[in-house]
């Protein structure tokens, strides 16, 4: 299975994502520059955190027009796995691949600490190694992670089981305590917490490890055992 | 040449934490009469055209596509010149 970690000017969690894949899964992973126009080699695309284009105008607003984002759209359509973390989540909402928007934290503070998440949907390709309702510790680091959607969208998120993670102690004012959501098909997930920073007990938590193992397991389940290394 | 001014504000139905904080700050320095305050963005654009109708149409597209996120923001613009 081959992973791409996109790199925009201002991405700063790209190395963490790269290492999380390499160290947790040992699968091939490449950094892919934002000007790339071909993602056909990759099975999973990670849109990492950071401050792409300096968050000018709005977080994620400019990066969503980077050439590589057309390819991310195509990959999502093909059913490939797309994971947006933090700024990556913001970019996916700006690109219309996920509903809603991220606003400034209600407290106006940049929040950087561990949070406890509840796994609401463990049927996505990113969460199969968690139990439904399981609580995991994954850190956040954001100033604009306050998820917003209107009531109609919230109702459809609930009806389609698109809420993937909720906070047990909402740190930013997100609607319905939402920490992460997926698209209707489930192959595109966006979340504000950083699973790539929770893959080693030295970092304080291993709660993000199962996200990476889930991706590989789901991919192998759908692509047969021939690809097992 | 036309000059355009674009104003982007957080929708009335959406909380504006920055605005609330600045309102609180005004209260704390004695401006109790401030009932609400919302913070937005102000942008000045110079357009290389004299066709007002076309410019207005293009501005609307710019706002919808990039300058505002219509999920959480409203926009309006003025054209001069």
mmCIF file of C-alpha atoms in Angstrom:
data_model
loop_
_atom_site.group_PDB
_atom_site.id
_atom_site.type_symbol
_atom_site.label_atom_id
_atom_site.label_comp_id
_atom_site.label_asym_id
_atom_site.label_seq_id
_atom_site.Cartn_x
_atom_site.Cartn_y
_atom_site.Cartn_z
ATOM 1 C CA UNK A 1 0.000 0.000 0.000
ATOM 2 C CA UNK A 2 1.379 3.393 -0.939
ATOM 3 C CA UNK A 3 0.865 6.620 0.987
ATOM 4 C CA UNK A 4 1.196 10.243 -0.112
ATOM 5 C CA UNK A 5 1.723 13.061 2.360
ATOM 6 C CA UNK A 6 0.902 16.340 0.627
ATOM 7 C CA UNK A 7 3.161 19.303 1.276
ATOM 8 C CA UNK A 8 1.889 22.868 0.891
ATOM 9 C CA UNK A 9 3.954 25.965 1.602
ATOM 10 C CA UNK A 10 3.408 26.215 5.366
ATOM 11 C CA UNK A 11 2.647 22.544 6.111
ATOM 12 C CA UNK A 12 4.396 21.655 9.352
ATOM 13 C CA UNK A 13 3.003 18.257 10.332
ATOM 14 C CA UNK A 14 4.095 16.583 7.102
ATOM 15 C CA UNK A 15 7.181 15.008 8.681
ATOM 16 C CA UNK A 16 5.135 13.674 11.617
ATOM 17 C CA UNK A 17 2.657 12.087 9.179
ATOM 18 C CA UNK A 18 5.441 10.608 7.069
ATOM 19 C CA UNK A 19 7.105 9.098 10.160
ATOM 20 C CA UNK A 20 3.815 7.832 11.567
ATOM 21 C CA UNK A 21 3.248 5.842 8.367
ATOM 22 C CA UNK A 22 6.858 4.678 8.121
ATOM 23 C CA UNK A 23 7.309 3.753 11.787
ATOM 24 C CA UNK A 24 3.833 2.410 12.510
ATOM 25 C CA UNK A 25 3.179 0.570 9.261
ATOM 26 C CA UNK A 26 6.499 0.329 7.417
ATOM 27 C CA UNK A 27 4.666 0.978 4.159
ATOM 28 C CA UNK A 28 6.055 3.144 1.332
ATOM 29 C CA UNK A 29 5.283 6.826 1.729
ATOM 30 C CA UNK A 30 6.232 9.887 -0.326
ATOM 31 C CA UNK A 31 6.065 13.605 0.234
ATOM 32 C CA UNK A 32 4.041 15.059 -2.647
ATOM 33 C CA UNK A 33 4.407 18.766 -3.446
ATOM 34 C CA UNK A 34 1.276 20.885 -3.846
ATOM 35 C CA UNK A 35 1.966 21.433 -7.556
ATOM 36 C CA UNK A 36 1.761 17.693 -8.360
ATOM 37 C CA UNK A 37 -0.772 16.727 -10.997
ATOM 38 C CA UNK A 38 -0.790 12.959 -10.631
ATOM 39 C CA UNK A 39 -1.695 10.932 -7.551
ATOM 40 C CA UNK A 40 -2.532 7.721 -9.397
ATOM 41 C CA UNK A 41 0.323 5.860 -7.671
ATOM 42 C CA UNK A 42 -1.128 6.307 -4.202
ATOM 43 C CA UNK A 43 -3.750 4.403 -2.225
ATOM 44 C CA UNK A 44 -4.032 6.806 0.694
ATOM 45 C CA UNK A 45 -3.529 10.552 0.657
ATOM 46 C CA UNK A 46 -2.810 12.406 3.871
ATOM 47 C CA UNK A 47 -3.393 16.155 3.960
ATOM 48 C CA UNK A 48 -1.290 17.204 6.955
ATOM 49 C CA UNK A 49 -1.608 20.001 9.487
ATOM 50 C CA UNK A 50 0.163 23.334 9.456
ATOM 51 C CA UNK A 51 -0.538 26.798 8.158
ATOM 52 C CA UNK A 52 -0.746 26.350 4.404
ATOM 53 C CA UNK A 53 -0.191 29.650 2.592
ATOM 54 C CA UNK A 54 0.079 31.280 6.014
ATOM 55 C CA UNK A 55 -3.666 30.750 6.563
ATOM 56 C CA UNK A 56 -4.060 34.004 4.630
ATOM 57 C CA UNK A 57 -7.687 34.970 3.951
ATOM 58 C CA UNK A 58 -9.003 31.877 5.799
ATOM 59 C CA UNK A 59 -7.361 28.635 6.833
ATOM 60 C CA UNK A 60 -7.315 26.281 3.862
ATOM 61 C CA UNK A 61 -8.877 28.813 1.477
ATOM 62 C CA UNK A 62 -5.892 29.193 -0.829
ATOM 63 C CA UNK A 63 -4.545 25.643 -0.708
ATOM 64 C CA UNK A 64 -7.825 24.245 -1.930
ATOM 65 C CA UNK A 65 -6.927 25.730 -5.332
ATOM 66 C CA UNK A 66 -3.457 24.139 -5.453
ATOM 67 C CA UNK A 67 -3.111 21.843 -8.505
ATOM 68 C CA UNK A 68 -2.795 18.739 -6.331
ATOM 69 C CA UNK A 69 -6.266 19.317 -4.886
ATOM 70 C CA UNK A 70 -7.891 18.453 -8.220
ATOM 71 C CA UNK A 71 -6.184 15.089 -7.941
ATOM 72 C CA UNK A 72 -7.324 14.684 -4.335
ATOM 73 C CA UNK A 73 -10.883 15.233 -5.571
ATOM 74 C CA UNK A 74 -10.425 12.567 -8.223
ATOM 75 C CA UNK A 75 -8.870 10.140 -5.728
ATOM 76 C CA UNK A 76 -11.791 10.683 -3.345
ATOM 77 C CA UNK A 77 -14.192 9.975 -6.179
ATOM 78 C CA UNK A 78 -12.341 6.761 -7.006
ATOM 79 C CA UNK A 79 -12.830 5.613 -3.421
ATOM 80 C CA UNK A 80 -9.210 6.024 -2.375
ATOM 81 C CA UNK A 81 -8.584 6.925 1.260
ATOM 82 C CA UNK A 82 -8.132 10.624 2.042
ATOM 83 C CA UNK A 83 -7.289 11.778 5.568
ATOM 84 C CA UNK A 84 -7.165 15.490 6.434
ATOM 85 C CA UNK A 85 -5.659 16.357 9.792
ATOM 86 C CA UNK A 86 -6.047 19.827 11.362
ATOM 87 C CA UNK A 87 -5.186 22.277 8.539
ATOM 88 C CA UNK A 88 -5.789 19.299 6.246
ATOM 89 C CA UNK A 89 -9.345 19.069 7.610
ATOM 90 C CA UNK A 90 -9.798 22.803 6.982
ATOM 91 C CA UNK A 91 -8.568 22.361 3.399
ATOM 92 C CA UNK A 92 -10.980 19.462 2.777
ATOM 93 C CA UNK A 93 -13.962 21.524 3.960
ATOM 94 C CA UNK A 94 -12.862 24.502 1.843
ATOM 95 C CA UNK A 95 -12.548 22.152 -1.128
ATOM 96 C CA UNK A 96 -16.089 20.910 -0.555
ATOM 97 C CA UNK A 97 -14.930 17.322 -0.011
ATOM 98 C CA UNK A 98 -16.385 17.491 3.492
ATOM 99 C CA UNK A 99 -19.329 19.605 4.691
ATOM 100 C CA UNK A 100 -19.169 22.510 7.147
ATOM 101 C CA UNK A 101 -16.396 24.934 8.071
ATOM 102 C CA UNK A 102 -13.880 25.524 10.858
ATOM 103 C CA UNK A 103 -14.157 28.750 12.854
ATOM 104 C CA UNK A 104 -11.958 30.401 15.409
ATOM 105 C CA UNK A 105 -12.027 28.598 18.778
ATOM 106 C CA UNK A 106 -14.773 29.908 21.009
ATOM 107 C CA UNK A 107 -12.192 30.730 23.711
ATOM 108 C CA UNK A 108 -10.052 32.567 21.093
ATOM 109 C CA UNK A 109 -7.104 30.660 22.537
ATOM 110 C CA UNK A 110 -4.778 28.452 20.573
ATOM 111 C CA UNK A 111 -5.386 25.126 22.297
ATOM 112 C CA UNK A 112 -2.486 22.687 22.421
ATOM 113 C CA UNK A 113 -3.036 19.709 24.733
ATOM 114 C CA UNK A 114 -4.251 16.119 24.927
ATOM 115 C CA UNK A 115 -7.945 15.549 24.319
ATOM 116 C CA UNK A 116 -10.085 12.488 24.845
ATOM 117 C CA UNK A 117 -12.082 11.466 21.799
ATOM 118 C CA UNK A 118 -14.984 9.107 21.582
ATOM 119 C CA UNK A 119 -15.002 6.879 18.501
ATOM 120 C CA UNK A 120 -18.533 7.336 17.178
ATOM 121 C CA UNK A 121 -18.136 5.596 13.819
ATOM 122 C CA UNK A 122 -15.698 2.676 13.748
ATOM 123 C CA UNK A 123 -16.800 1.568 10.279
ATOM 124 C CA UNK A 124 -14.666 4.001 8.268
ATOM 125 C CA UNK A 125 -11.410 2.710 6.724
ATOM 126 C CA UNK A 126 -9.602 4.836 9.329
ATOM 127 C CA UNK A 127 -11.303 3.547 12.458
ATOM 128 C CA UNK A 128 -11.944 -0.199 12.122
ATOM 129 C CA UNK A 129 -9.300 -1.043 14.732
ATOM 130 C CA UNK A 130 -11.180 0.939 17.371
ATOM 131 C CA UNK A 131 -14.249 -0.278 19.212
ATOM 132 C CA UNK A 132 -17.419 1.758 18.795
ATOM 133 C CA UNK A 133 -17.672 4.115 21.747
ATOM 134 C CA UNK A 134 -14.004 3.585 22.651
ATOM 135 C CA UNK A 135 -12.242 6.574 24.194
ATOM 136 C CA UNK A 136 -8.796 7.482 22.882
ATOM 137 C CA UNK A 137 -6.312 10.186 23.821
ATOM 138 C CA UNK A 138 -5.140 12.241 20.846
ATOM 139 C CA UNK A 139 -3.656 15.749 21.116
ATOM 140 C CA UNK A 140 -4.982 18.901 19.486
ATOM 141 C CA UNK A 141 -3.037 22.020 18.438
ATOM 142 C CA UNK A 142 -5.220 24.613 16.762
ATOM 143 C CA UNK A 143 -6.664 28.098 16.957
ATOM 144 C CA UNK A 144 -9.432 27.485 14.433
ATOM 145 C CA UNK A 145 -10.887 24.090 15.155
ATOM 146 C CA UNK A 146 -14.415 25.112 16.043
ATOM 147 C CA UNK A 147 -16.465 22.961 13.667
ATOM 148 C CA UNK A 148 -19.594 24.565 12.286
ATOM 149 C CA UNK A 149 -22.425 23.340 10.123
ATOM 150 C CA UNK A 150 -26.063 24.358 9.956
ATOM 151 C CA UNK A 151 -28.785 22.253 11.555
ATOM 152 C CA UNK A 152 -29.793 20.617 8.324
ATOM 153 C CA UNK A 153 -26.212 19.476 7.647
ATOM 154 C CA UNK A 154 -25.863 18.264 11.241
ATOM 155 C CA UNK A 155 -29.022 16.196 10.870
ATOM 156 C CA UNK A 156 -27.672 14.591 7.693
ATOM 157 C CA UNK A 157 -24.273 13.954 9.320
ATOM 158 C CA UNK A 158 -26.063 12.117 12.100
ATOM 159 C CA UNK A 159 -28.435 10.264 9.790
ATOM 160 C CA UNK A 160 -25.566 9.013 7.599
ATOM 161 C CA UNK A 161 -23.292 8.165 10.537
ATOM 162 C CA UNK A 162 -20.729 10.702 9.303
ATOM 163 C CA UNK A 163 -19.609 11.858 12.744
ATOM 164 C CA UNK A 164 -16.428 9.854 13.297
ATOM 165 C CA UNK A 165 -15.044 11.333 16.532
ATOM 166 C CA UNK A 166 -16.487 13.577 19.224
ATOM 167 C CA UNK A 167 -14.663 15.295 22.112
ATOM 168 C CA UNK A 168 -15.605 14.193 25.614
ATOM 169 C CA UNK A 169 -14.667 17.699 26.801
ATOM 170 C CA UNK A 170 -15.211 20.091 23.884
ATOM 171 C CA UNK A 171 -12.080 22.294 23.703
ATOM 172 C CA UNK A 172 -13.127 24.721 20.955
ATOM 173 C CA UNK A 173 -16.899 25.100 20.824
ATOM 174 C CA UNK A 174 -17.523 22.705 17.919
ATOM 175 C CA UNK A 175 -21.134 21.984 17.032
ATOM 176 C CA UNK A 176 -22.273 18.719 18.670
ATOM 177 C CA UNK A 177 -18.740 18.202 20.124
ATOM 178 C CA UNK A 178 -17.549 17.147 16.679
ATOM 179 C CA UNK A 179 -13.817 16.370 16.387
ATOM 180 C CA UNK A 180 -13.880 14.511 13.068
ATOM 181 C CA UNK A 181 -16.278 13.661 10.261
ATOM 182 C CA UNK A 182 -16.328 11.656 7.043
ATOM 183 C CA UNK A 183 -18.039 11.997 3.684
ATOM 184 C CA UNK A 184 -21.117 9.919 2.915
ATOM 185 C CA UNK A 185 -19.058 7.145 1.391
ATOM 186 C CA UNK A 186 -16.701 7.070 4.384
ATOM 187 C CA UNK A 187 -13.440 7.184 2.397
ATOM 188 C CA UNK A 188 -12.679 10.833 3.198
ATOM 189 C CA UNK A 189 -12.109 11.705 6.859
ATOM 190 C CA UNK A 190 -11.223 15.078 8.362
ATOM 191 C CA UNK A 191 -10.329 15.671 11.995
ATOM 192 C CA UNK A 192 -8.805 18.443 14.091
ATOM 193 C CA UNK A 193 -6.839 16.215 16.547
ATOM 194 C CA UNK A 194 -3.446 14.850 15.469
ATOM 195 C CA UNK A 195 -3.310 11.020 15.394
ATOM 196 C CA UNK A 196 0.208 11.222 13.892
ATOM 197 C CA UNK A 197 1.388 12.759 17.167
ATOM 198 C CA UNK A 198 -0.011 9.854 19.166
ATOM 199 C CA UNK A 199 1.781 6.806 17.776
ATOM 200 C CA UNK A 200 4.387 6.270 20.469
ATOM 201 C CA UNK A 201 4.128 6.229 24.260
ATOM 202 C CA UNK A 202 7.148 8.560 24.304
ATOM 203 C CA UNK A 203 4.832 11.157 22.823
ATOM 204 C CA UNK A 204 2.344 10.654 25.639
ATOM 205 C CA UNK A 205 -0.177 8.459 23.849
ATOM 206 C CA UNK A 206 -0.463 5.657 21.348
ATOM 207 C CA UNK A 207 -4.112 6.428 20.693
ATOM 208 C CA UNK A 208 -3.498 7.374 17.066
ATOM 209 C CA UNK A 209 -1.791 4.114 16.115
ATOM 210 C CA UNK A 210 -5.021 2.281 15.339
ATOM 211 C CA UNK A 211 -5.937 4.912 12.770
ATOM 212 C CA UNK A 212 -2.906 3.976 10.710
ATOM 213 C CA UNK A 213 -3.310 0.243 11.292
ATOM 214 C CA UNK A 214 -7.005 0.517 10.345
ATOM 215 C CA UNK A 215 -6.116 2.085 7.000
ATOM 216 C CA UNK A 216 -3.709 -0.714 6.099
ATOM 217 C CA UNK A 217 -6.031 -3.440 7.343
ATOM 218 C CA UNK A 218 -9.011 -2.088 5.412
ATOM 219 C CA UNK A 219 -6.908 -1.708 2.282
ATOM 220 C CA UNK A 220 -5.605 -5.270 2.549
ATOM 221 C CA UNK A 221 -9.114 -6.583 3.144
ATOM 222 C CA UNK A 222 -10.228 -5.022 -0.121
ATOM 223 C CA UNK A 223 -7.083 -5.760 -2.145
ATOM 224 C CA UNK A 224 -6.439 -9.385 -1.135
ATOM 225 C CA UNK A 225 -3.568 -10.984 0.713
ATOM 226 C CA UNK A 226 -1.224 -10.833 -2.284
ATOM 227 C CA UNK A 227 -0.184 -7.390 -1.169
ATOM 228 C CA UNK A 228 0.804 -8.456 2.346
ATOM 229 C CA UNK A 229 4.483 -7.779 2.645
ATOM 230 C CA UNK B 1 -10.132 51.305 -13.991
ATOM 231 C CA UNK B 2 -12.698 50.511 -11.329
ATOM 232 C CA UNK B 3 -12.143 50.365 -7.612
ATOM 233 C CA UNK B 4 -13.943 47.675 -5.686
ATOM 234 C CA UNK B 5 -14.366 47.340 -1.960
ATOM 235 C CA UNK B 6 -15.319 43.959 -0.555
ATOM 236 C CA UNK B 7 -16.611 43.413 2.987
ATOM 237 C CA UNK B 8 -16.737 39.909 4.420
ATOM 238 C CA UNK B 9 -18.443 39.315 7.761
ATOM 239 C CA UNK B 10 -19.309 36.274 9.828
ATOM 240 C CA UNK B 11 -23.002 35.411 9.381
ATOM 241 C CA UNK B 12 -25.338 36.772 12.035
ATOM 242 C CA UNK B 13 -26.305 33.222 12.988
ATOM 243 C CA UNK B 14 -22.666 32.240 13.575
ATOM 244 C CA UNK B 15 -20.742 33.157 16.727
ATOM 245 C CA UNK B 16 -17.899 35.631 16.180
ATOM 246 C CA UNK B 17 -15.511 34.935 19.094
ATOM 247 C CA UNK B 18 -13.157 37.784 18.104
ATOM 248 C CA UNK B 19 -16.023 40.266 18.079
ATOM 249 C CA UNK B 20 -17.224 39.071 21.488
ATOM 250 C CA UNK B 21 -13.712 39.489 22.935
ATOM 251 C CA UNK B 22 -13.304 43.010 21.575
ATOM 252 C CA UNK B 23 -16.772 43.947 22.815
ATOM 253 C CA UNK B 24 -15.739 42.700 26.267
ATOM 254 C CA UNK B 25 -12.559 44.785 26.060
ATOM 255 C CA UNK B 26 -14.585 47.909 25.195
ATOM 256 C CA UNK B 27 -16.826 47.246 28.193
ATOM 257 C CA UNK B 28 -13.831 46.888 30.448
ATOM 258 C CA UNK B 29 -12.507 50.294 29.417
ATOM 259 C CA UNK B 30 -15.846 51.968 30.037
ATOM 260 C CA UNK B 31 -17.796 51.787 26.779
ATOM 261 C CA UNK B 32 -20.793 50.010 28.296
ATOM 262 C CA UNK B 33 -23.127 51.128 25.504
ATOM 263 C CA UNK B 34 -21.605 48.681 22.997
ATOM 264 C CA UNK B 35 -24.351 46.097 22.570
ATOM 265 C CA UNK B 36 -22.671 44.009 19.942
ATOM 266 C CA UNK B 37 -19.552 44.039 17.812
ATOM 267 C CA UNK B 38 -18.614 41.904 14.874
ATOM 268 C CA UNK B 39 -15.250 41.739 13.166
ATOM 269 C CA UNK B 40 -14.958 41.265 9.434
ATOM 270 C CA UNK B 41 -12.551 41.646 6.544
ATOM 271 C CA UNK B 42 -12.134 44.658 4.301
ATOM 272 C CA UNK B 43 -10.510 44.273 0.890
ATOM 273 C CA UNK B 44 -9.655 46.853 -1.763
ATOM 274 C CA UNK B 45 -9.371 45.716 -5.352
ATOM 275 C CA UNK B 46 -8.430 47.669 -8.454
ATOM 276 C CA UNK B 47 -9.980 46.192 -11.572
ATOM 277 C CA UNK B 48 -8.602 46.658 -15.047
ATOM 278 C CA UNK B 49 -11.982 47.272 -16.666
ATOM 279 C CA UNK B 50 -14.553 50.031 -17.149
ATOM 280 C CA UNK B 51 -17.493 47.705 -17.598
ATOM 281 C CA UNK B 52 -19.400 48.014 -14.325
ATOM 282 C CA UNK B 53 -21.903 45.307 -15.050
ATOM 283 C CA UNK B 54 -19.248 42.791 -15.979
ATOM 284 C CA UNK B 55 -17.111 43.860 -12.986
ATOM 285 C CA UNK B 56 -20.027 43.308 -10.605
ATOM 286 C CA UNK B 57 -20.614 39.863 -12.024
ATOM 287 C CA UNK B 58 -16.923 38.970 -11.722
ATOM 288 C CA UNK B 59 -16.794 40.319 -8.148
ATOM 289 C CA UNK B 60 -19.711 38.143 -7.138
ATOM 290 C CA UNK B 61 -17.853 35.137 -8.562
ATOM 291 C CA UNK B 62 -14.670 36.117 -6.694
ATOM 292 C CA UNK B 63 -16.591 36.358 -3.429
ATOM 293 C CA UNK B 64 -18.400 33.059 -3.900
ATOM 294 C CA UNK B 65 -15.319 31.192 -5.055
ATOM 295 C CA UNK B 66 -12.589 32.499 -2.770
ATOM 296 C CA UNK B 67 -13.038 35.734 -0.835
ATOM 297 C CA UNK B 68 -15.860 34.488 1.394
ATOM 298 C CA UNK B 69 -16.720 31.060 2.735
ATOM 299 C CA UNK B 70 -20.473 31.205 2.313
ATOM 300 C CA UNK B 71 -20.982 28.418 4.843
ATOM 301 C CA UNK B 72 -20.115 30.863 7.638
ATOM 302 C CA UNK B 73 -19.654 34.268 6.004
ATOM 303 C CA UNK B 74 -21.703 36.964 4.246
ATOM 304 C CA UNK B 75 -20.206 39.394 1.761
ATOM 305 C CA UNK B 76 -21.056 42.640 0.034
ATOM 306 C CA UNK B 77 -19.125 44.889 -2.321
ATOM 307 C CA UNK B 78 -19.094 48.429 -3.660
ATOM 308 C CA UNK B 79 -17.836 49.619 -7.027
ATOM 309 C CA UNK B 80 -16.485 53.094 -7.709
ATOM 310 C CA UNK B 81 -15.017 54.892 -10.655
#
